[in-house]
Short mmCIF file of C-alpha atoms in Angstrom, two decimals:
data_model
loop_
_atom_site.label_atom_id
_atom_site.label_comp_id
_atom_site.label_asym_id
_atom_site.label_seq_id
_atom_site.Cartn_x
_atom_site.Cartn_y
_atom_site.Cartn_z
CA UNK A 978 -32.15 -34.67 -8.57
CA UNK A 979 -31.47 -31.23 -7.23
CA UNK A 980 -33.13 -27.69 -6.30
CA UNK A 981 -32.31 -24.11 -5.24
CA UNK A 982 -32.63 -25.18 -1.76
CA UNK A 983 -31.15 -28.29 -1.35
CA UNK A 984 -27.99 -28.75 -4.05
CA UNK A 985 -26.77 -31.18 -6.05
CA UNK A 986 -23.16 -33.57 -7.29
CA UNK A 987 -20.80 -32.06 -9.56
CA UNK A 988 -20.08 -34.24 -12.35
CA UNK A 989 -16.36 -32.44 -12.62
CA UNK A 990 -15.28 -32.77 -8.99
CA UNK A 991 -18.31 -35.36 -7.96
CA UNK A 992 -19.05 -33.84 -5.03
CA UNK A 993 -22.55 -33.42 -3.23
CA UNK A 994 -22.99 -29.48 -2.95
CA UNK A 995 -24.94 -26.67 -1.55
CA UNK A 996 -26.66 -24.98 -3.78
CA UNK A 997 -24.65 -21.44 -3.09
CA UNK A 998 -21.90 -23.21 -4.34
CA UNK A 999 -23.17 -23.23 -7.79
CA UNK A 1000 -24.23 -20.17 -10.17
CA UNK A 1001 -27.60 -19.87 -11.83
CA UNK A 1002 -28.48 -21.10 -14.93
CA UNK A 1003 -31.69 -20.08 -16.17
CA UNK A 1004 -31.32 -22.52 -19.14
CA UNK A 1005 -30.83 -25.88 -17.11
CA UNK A 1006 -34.18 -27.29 -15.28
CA UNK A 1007 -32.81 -27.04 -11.90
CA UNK A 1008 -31.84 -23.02 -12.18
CA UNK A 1009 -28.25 -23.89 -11.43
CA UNK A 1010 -24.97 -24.34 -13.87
CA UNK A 1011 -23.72 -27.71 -14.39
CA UNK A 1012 -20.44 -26.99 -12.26
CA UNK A 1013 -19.61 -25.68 -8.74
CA UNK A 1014 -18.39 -22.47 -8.69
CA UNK A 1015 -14.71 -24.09 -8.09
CA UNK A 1016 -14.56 -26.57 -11.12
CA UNK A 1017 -16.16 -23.87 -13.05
CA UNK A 1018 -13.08 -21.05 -12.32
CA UNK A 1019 -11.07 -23.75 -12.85
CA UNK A 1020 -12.43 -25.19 -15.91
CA UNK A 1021 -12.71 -21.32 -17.35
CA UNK A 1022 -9.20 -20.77 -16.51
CA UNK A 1023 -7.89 -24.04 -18.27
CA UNK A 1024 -9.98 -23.17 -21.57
CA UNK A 1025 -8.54 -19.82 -20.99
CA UNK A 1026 -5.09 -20.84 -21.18
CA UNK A 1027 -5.59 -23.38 -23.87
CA UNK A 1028 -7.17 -20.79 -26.05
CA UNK A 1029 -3.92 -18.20 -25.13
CA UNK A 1030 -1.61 -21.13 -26.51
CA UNK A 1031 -3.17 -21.66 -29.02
CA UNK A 1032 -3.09 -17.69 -30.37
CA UNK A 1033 0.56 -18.33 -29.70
CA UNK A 1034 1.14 -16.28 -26.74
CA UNK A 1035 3.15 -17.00 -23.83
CA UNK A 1036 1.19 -18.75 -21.20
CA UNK A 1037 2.54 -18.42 -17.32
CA UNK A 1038 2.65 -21.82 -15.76
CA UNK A 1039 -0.22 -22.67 -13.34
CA UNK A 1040 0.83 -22.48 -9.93
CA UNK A 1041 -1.91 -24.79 -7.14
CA UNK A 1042 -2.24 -21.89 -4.46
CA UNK A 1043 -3.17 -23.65 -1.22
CA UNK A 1044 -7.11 -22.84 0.58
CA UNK A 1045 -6.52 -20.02 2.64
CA UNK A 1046 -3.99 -17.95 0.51
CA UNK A 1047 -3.74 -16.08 -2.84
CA UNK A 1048 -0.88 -15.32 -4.92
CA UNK A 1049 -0.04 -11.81 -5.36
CA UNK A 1050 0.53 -10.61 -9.13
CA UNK A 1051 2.96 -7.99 -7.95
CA UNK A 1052 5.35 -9.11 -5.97
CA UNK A 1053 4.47 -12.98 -7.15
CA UNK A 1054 4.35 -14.70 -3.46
CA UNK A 1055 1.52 -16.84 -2.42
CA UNK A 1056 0.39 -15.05 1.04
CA UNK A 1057 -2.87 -15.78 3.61
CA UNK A 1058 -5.76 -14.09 3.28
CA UNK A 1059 -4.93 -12.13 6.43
CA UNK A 1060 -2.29 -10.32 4.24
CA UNK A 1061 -4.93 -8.97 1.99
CA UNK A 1062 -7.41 -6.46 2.17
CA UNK A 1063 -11.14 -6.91 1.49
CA UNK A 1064 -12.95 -5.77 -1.82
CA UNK A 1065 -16.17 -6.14 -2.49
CA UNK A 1066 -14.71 -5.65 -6.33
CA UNK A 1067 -13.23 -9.16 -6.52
CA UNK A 1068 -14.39 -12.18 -7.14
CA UNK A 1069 -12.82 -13.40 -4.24
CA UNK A 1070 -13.23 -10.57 -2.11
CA UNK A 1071 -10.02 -9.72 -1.77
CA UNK A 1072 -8.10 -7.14 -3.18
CA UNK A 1073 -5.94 -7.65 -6.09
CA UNK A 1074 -2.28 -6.95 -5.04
CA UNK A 1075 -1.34 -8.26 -1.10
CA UNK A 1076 -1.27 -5.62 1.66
CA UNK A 1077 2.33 -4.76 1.36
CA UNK A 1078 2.40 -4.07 -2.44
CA UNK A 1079 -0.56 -1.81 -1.93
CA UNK A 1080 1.64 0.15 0.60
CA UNK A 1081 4.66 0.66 -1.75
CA UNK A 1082 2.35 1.55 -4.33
CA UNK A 1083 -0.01 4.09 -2.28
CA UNK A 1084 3.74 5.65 -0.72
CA UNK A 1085 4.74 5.77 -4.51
CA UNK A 1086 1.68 7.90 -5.55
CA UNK A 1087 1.88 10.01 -2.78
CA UNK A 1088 5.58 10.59 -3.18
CA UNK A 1089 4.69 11.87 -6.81
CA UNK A 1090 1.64 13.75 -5.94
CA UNK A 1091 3.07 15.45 -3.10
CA UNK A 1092 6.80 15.84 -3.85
CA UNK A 1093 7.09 15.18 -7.94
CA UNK A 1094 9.75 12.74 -6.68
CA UNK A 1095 9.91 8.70 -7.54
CA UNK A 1096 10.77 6.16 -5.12
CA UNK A 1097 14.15 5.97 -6.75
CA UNK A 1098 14.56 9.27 -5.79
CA UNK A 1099 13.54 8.84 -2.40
CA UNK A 1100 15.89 6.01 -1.79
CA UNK A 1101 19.04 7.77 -3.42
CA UNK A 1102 18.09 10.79 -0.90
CA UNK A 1103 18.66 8.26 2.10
CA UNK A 1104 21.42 7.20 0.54
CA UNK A 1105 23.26 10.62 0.06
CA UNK A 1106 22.07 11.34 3.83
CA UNK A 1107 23.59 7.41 5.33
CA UNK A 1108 20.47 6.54 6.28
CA UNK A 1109 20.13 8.65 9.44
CA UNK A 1110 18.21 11.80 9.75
CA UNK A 1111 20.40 14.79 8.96
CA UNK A 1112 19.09 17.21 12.16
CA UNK A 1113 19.18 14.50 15.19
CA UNK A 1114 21.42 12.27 13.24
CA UNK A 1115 20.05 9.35 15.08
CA UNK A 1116 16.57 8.29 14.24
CA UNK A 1117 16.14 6.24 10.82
CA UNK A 1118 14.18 8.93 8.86
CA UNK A 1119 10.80 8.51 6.69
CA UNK A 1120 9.50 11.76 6.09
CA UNK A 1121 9.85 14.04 3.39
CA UNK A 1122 11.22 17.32 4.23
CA UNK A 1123 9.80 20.28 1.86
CA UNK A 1124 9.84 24.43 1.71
CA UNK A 1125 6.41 25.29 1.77
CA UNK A 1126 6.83 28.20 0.05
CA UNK A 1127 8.22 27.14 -3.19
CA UNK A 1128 8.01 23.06 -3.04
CA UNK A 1129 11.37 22.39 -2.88
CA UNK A 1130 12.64 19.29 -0.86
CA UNK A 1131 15.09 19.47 1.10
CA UNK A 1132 15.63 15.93 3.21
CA UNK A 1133 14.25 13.42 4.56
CA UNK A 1134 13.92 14.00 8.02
CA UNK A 1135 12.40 11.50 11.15
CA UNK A 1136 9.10 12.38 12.57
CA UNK A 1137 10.21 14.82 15.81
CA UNK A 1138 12.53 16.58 13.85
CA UNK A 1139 10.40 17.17 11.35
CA UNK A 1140 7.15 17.83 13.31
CA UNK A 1141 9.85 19.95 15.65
CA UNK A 1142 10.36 22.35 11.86
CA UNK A 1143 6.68 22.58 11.51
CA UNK A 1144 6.70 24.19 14.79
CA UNK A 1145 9.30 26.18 14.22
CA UNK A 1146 7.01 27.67 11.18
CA UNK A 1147 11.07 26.94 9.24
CA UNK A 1148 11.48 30.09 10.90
CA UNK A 1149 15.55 30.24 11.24
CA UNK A 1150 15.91 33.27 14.20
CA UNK A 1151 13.38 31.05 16.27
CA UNK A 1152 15.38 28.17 15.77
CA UNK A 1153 18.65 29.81 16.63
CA UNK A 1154 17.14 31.46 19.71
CA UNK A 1155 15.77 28.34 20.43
CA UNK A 1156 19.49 26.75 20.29
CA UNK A 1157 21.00 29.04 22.26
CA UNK A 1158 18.33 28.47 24.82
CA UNK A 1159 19.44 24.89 25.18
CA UNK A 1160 22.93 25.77 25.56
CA UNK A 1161 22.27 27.50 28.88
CA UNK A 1162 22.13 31.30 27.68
CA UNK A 1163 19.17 32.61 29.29
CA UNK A 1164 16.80 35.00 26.80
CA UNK A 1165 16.74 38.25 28.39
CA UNK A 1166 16.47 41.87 26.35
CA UNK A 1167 19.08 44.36 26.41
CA UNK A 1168 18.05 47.91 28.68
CA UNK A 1169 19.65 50.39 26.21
CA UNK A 1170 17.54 53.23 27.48
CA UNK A 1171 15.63 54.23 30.82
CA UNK A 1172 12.38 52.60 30.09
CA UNK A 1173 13.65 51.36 26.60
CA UNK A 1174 14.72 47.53 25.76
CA UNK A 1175 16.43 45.71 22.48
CA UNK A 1176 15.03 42.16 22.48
CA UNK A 1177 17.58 39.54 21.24
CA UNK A 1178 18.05 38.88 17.76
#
C-alpha cells in the first residue's frame, strides 16, 4: 500500500521510499512509477546499452561512480560534486563537464573570439617566449598581448606589464621618457629662447 504522501518499497532495489523519490505515473493507482528514481536511471541506462549492442555499436563499459561524485565526460575522471557547477539544466543538477574542463573550454572560446588564436597557438607562443614574460622577464605570463589598432598579437605578457602598456596607451615616446625617468635623468625642457622652451622628446 502506498500514497503521494507517504511512499512505498521498490520491487527493484526493495527499499521502503519517500514518495519524492519516485516519478509520477498517472497510469498506476497510486500516481507514482513502479521504480525509484535510482533503479529507474539505472534500469533506463541498462536497456539503453543493451539496445546500443544490439544495433552493433560500441558500448563504453559502465563505470559504478561513488554517492557524492560524477564522472566528467571530458576529461573522464570521477570528481565530487564540489568540483562541479550547478545547473538547473541537468538532471542531476550539475553541470555537464567538471569545473576545470569548463575553464579550458570558456579560455578556449575566448582565445578565438578575442584573438582568432587556438590554444595550440597560445601554448607554442609561451613556448617561443620560455615561459617568462618578455617585458619583466620574471613573472609567468597569462595574458594576451594585442595592437588595438589593427588586432595583431604580439605576446603574452603577465598582468602588471600588461596593465602597465594599457597605461602607457602603447604609446612608445611615453614609454621611453618613462625609462629614462627610472634611470635617474630628471625630465626638464630645454630654454632655447628668453621666454621660449623645447620639451624633451
Amino acid at each position: 500500500m502506498s500514497d503521494l504522501k507517504s511512499g512505498k518499497e521498490c520491487p527493484d532495489c526493495k527499499a521502503w521510499k519517500p514518495a519524492q523519490d519516485f516519478r509520477r505515473s498517472a497510469g498506476n493507482p497510486d500516481g507514482l512509477s513502479w521504480y525509484c528514481r535510482e533503479c529507474f536511471r539505472r534500469r533506463d541506462a541498462d536497456s539503453y546499452r543493451a539496445r546500443r549492442e544490439r544495433a552493433g555499436f560500441k558500448v563504453r563499459p559502465k563505470i559504478d561512480v561513488p554517492d557524492g561524485h560524477k564522472r566528467c565526460p571530458k576529461c573522464e575522471e570521477i570528481k565530487p560534486h564540489s568540483e562541479w557547477h550547478k545547473s538547473s539544466r541537468q538532471w542531476d543538477g550539475l553541470a555537464a563537464a567538471c569545473k576545470a574542463c569548463r575553464k579550458v573550454e570558456s579560455r578556449a572560446g575566448h582565445l578565438k573570439r578575442k584573438y582568432g588564436m587556438t590554444e595550440a597557438d597560445y601554448r607554442a607562443m609561451l613556448a617561443e617566449q620560455m615561459g617568462v614574460c618578455p617585458i619583466c622577464q620574471s613573472t609567468r605570463p597569462e595574458h594576451v598581448d594585442h595592437d588595438h589598432e589593427t588586432g595583431r598579437v604580439r605576446a603574452v605578457l603577465c598582468f602588471n606589464c600588461n596593465a602597465a602598456l594599457g597605461m602607457f596607451k602603447d604609446r612608445p615616446d611615453a614609454l621611453r621618457r618613462a625609462a629614462t625617468y627610472v634611470e635617474g635623468i630628471v625630465w626638464k625642457p630645454t630654454l632655447v629662447a628668453p621666454g621660449v622652451y623645447r620639451l624633451p622628446s
